[in-house]
Amino acid sequence: MPGVRGGVTVYRVQEVGGPMWLPDDQTSAPRYAFAVEIHMRGRVLDTPNPAA
């Protein structure tokens, strides 16, 4: 997965939490979730303003 994605350079992607069964609590839809750590360098991403 390293490379340039949307103008942002991704250096490394590492899985930090394996897949786990996590069905949606509102719809009971089947779902799996996992966590990754992404090392990247590029432009500043816009973040939502919670005060707005």
PDB file of C-alpha atoms in Angstrom:
ATOM      1  CA  MET A   1       0.000   0.000   0.000  1.00  0.00           C
ATOM      2  CA  PRO A   2       2.932   2.446   0.185  1.00  0.00           C
ATOM      3  CA  GLY A   3       2.915   5.048  -2.577  1.00  0.00           C
ATOM      4  CA  VAL A   4       1.188   8.330  -3.376  1.00  0.00           C
ATOM      5  CA  ARG A   5      -2.554   8.526  -2.740  1.00  0.00           C
ATOM      6  CA  GLY A   6      -4.388  11.750  -3.578  1.00  0.00           C
ATOM      7  CA  GLY A   7      -1.194  13.805  -3.374  1.00  0.00           C
ATOM      8  CA  VAL A   8      -0.182  12.340   0.009  1.00  0.00           C
ATOM      9  CA  THR A   9       2.838  10.015   0.294  1.00  0.00           C
ATOM     10  CA  VAL A  10       2.079   6.867   2.303  1.00  0.00           C
ATOM     11  CA  TYR A  11       5.269   5.331   3.701  1.00  0.00           C
ATOM     12  CA  ARG A  12       3.994   2.401   5.728  1.00  0.00           C
ATOM     13  CA  VAL A  13       0.725   0.770   6.740  1.00  0.00           C
ATOM     14  CA  GLN A  14       0.832  -1.599   9.700  1.00  0.00           C
ATOM     15  CA  GLU A  15      -2.048  -3.599  11.155  1.00  0.00           C
ATOM     16  CA  VAL A  16      -2.308  -2.959  14.909  1.00  0.00           C
ATOM     17  CA  GLY A  17      -5.576  -4.742  15.647  1.00  0.00           C
ATOM     18  CA  GLY A  18      -6.686  -7.850  13.815  1.00  0.00           C
ATOM     19  CA  PRO A  19     -10.146  -8.344  12.342  1.00  0.00           C
ATOM     20  CA  MET A  20     -12.920  -8.699  14.877  1.00  0.00           C
ATOM     21  CA  TRP A  21     -16.627  -9.328  14.546  1.00  0.00           C
ATOM     22  CA  LEU A  22     -18.468  -6.077  15.227  1.00  0.00           C
ATOM     23  CA  PRO A  23     -22.068  -6.125  13.952  1.00  0.00           C
ATOM     24  CA  ASP A  24     -23.752  -2.751  13.575  1.00  0.00           C
ATOM     25  CA  ASP A  25     -25.638  -2.094  16.817  1.00  0.00           C
ATOM     26  CA  GLN A  26     -28.408  -0.113  15.119  1.00  0.00           C
ATOM     27  CA  THR A  27     -29.128  -2.236  12.037  1.00  0.00           C
ATOM     28  CA  SER A  28     -27.644  -5.618  13.065  1.00  0.00           C
ATOM     29  CA  ALA A  29     -25.835  -5.625   9.708  1.00  0.00           C
ATOM     30  CA  PRO A  30     -22.836  -7.980   9.687  1.00  0.00           C
ATOM     31  CA  ARG A  31     -19.551  -6.102   9.947  1.00  0.00           C
ATOM     32  CA  TYR A  32     -15.885  -6.708  10.719  1.00  0.00           C
ATOM     33  CA  ALA A  33     -13.494  -4.014  11.940  1.00  0.00           C
ATOM     34  CA  PHE A  34      -9.712  -3.753  12.227  1.00  0.00           C
ATOM     35  CA  ALA A  35      -7.233  -1.014  13.107  1.00  0.00           C
ATOM     36  CA  VAL A  36      -4.220   0.165  11.132  1.00  0.00           C
ATOM     37  CA  GLU A  37      -1.405   2.641  11.712  1.00  0.00           C
ATOM     38  CA  ILE A  38      -0.571   4.778   8.677  1.00  0.00           C
ATOM     39  CA  HIS A  39       2.662   6.737   8.254  1.00  0.00           C
ATOM     40  CA  MET A  40       2.290   9.523   5.702  1.00  0.00           C
ATOM     41  CA  ARG A  41       3.596  12.914   4.730  1.00  0.00           C
ATOM     42  CA  GLY A  42       1.892  15.432   2.484  1.00  0.00           C
ATOM     43  CA  ARG A  43      -0.559  18.282   2.658  1.00  0.00           C
ATOM     44  CA  VAL A  44      -2.638  19.359   5.653  1.00  0.00           C
ATOM     45  CA  LEU A  45      -6.054  17.699   5.711  1.00  0.00           C
ATOM     46  CA  ASP A  46      -9.164  19.757   6.427  1.00  0.00           C
ATOM     47  CA  THR A  47     -10.741  18.942   9.780  1.00  0.00           C
ATOM     48  CA  PRO A  48     -14.299  19.730  10.850  1.00  0.00           C
ATOM     49  CA  ASN A  49     -14.725  22.682  13.194  1.00  0.00           C
ATOM     50  CA  PRO A  50     -16.701  21.428  16.230  1.00  0.00           C
ATOM     51  CA  ALA A  51     -17.504  25.016  17.273  1.00  0.00           C
ATOM     52  CA  ALA A  52     -19.306  25.774  13.991  1.00  0.00           C
TER      53      ALA A  52
END
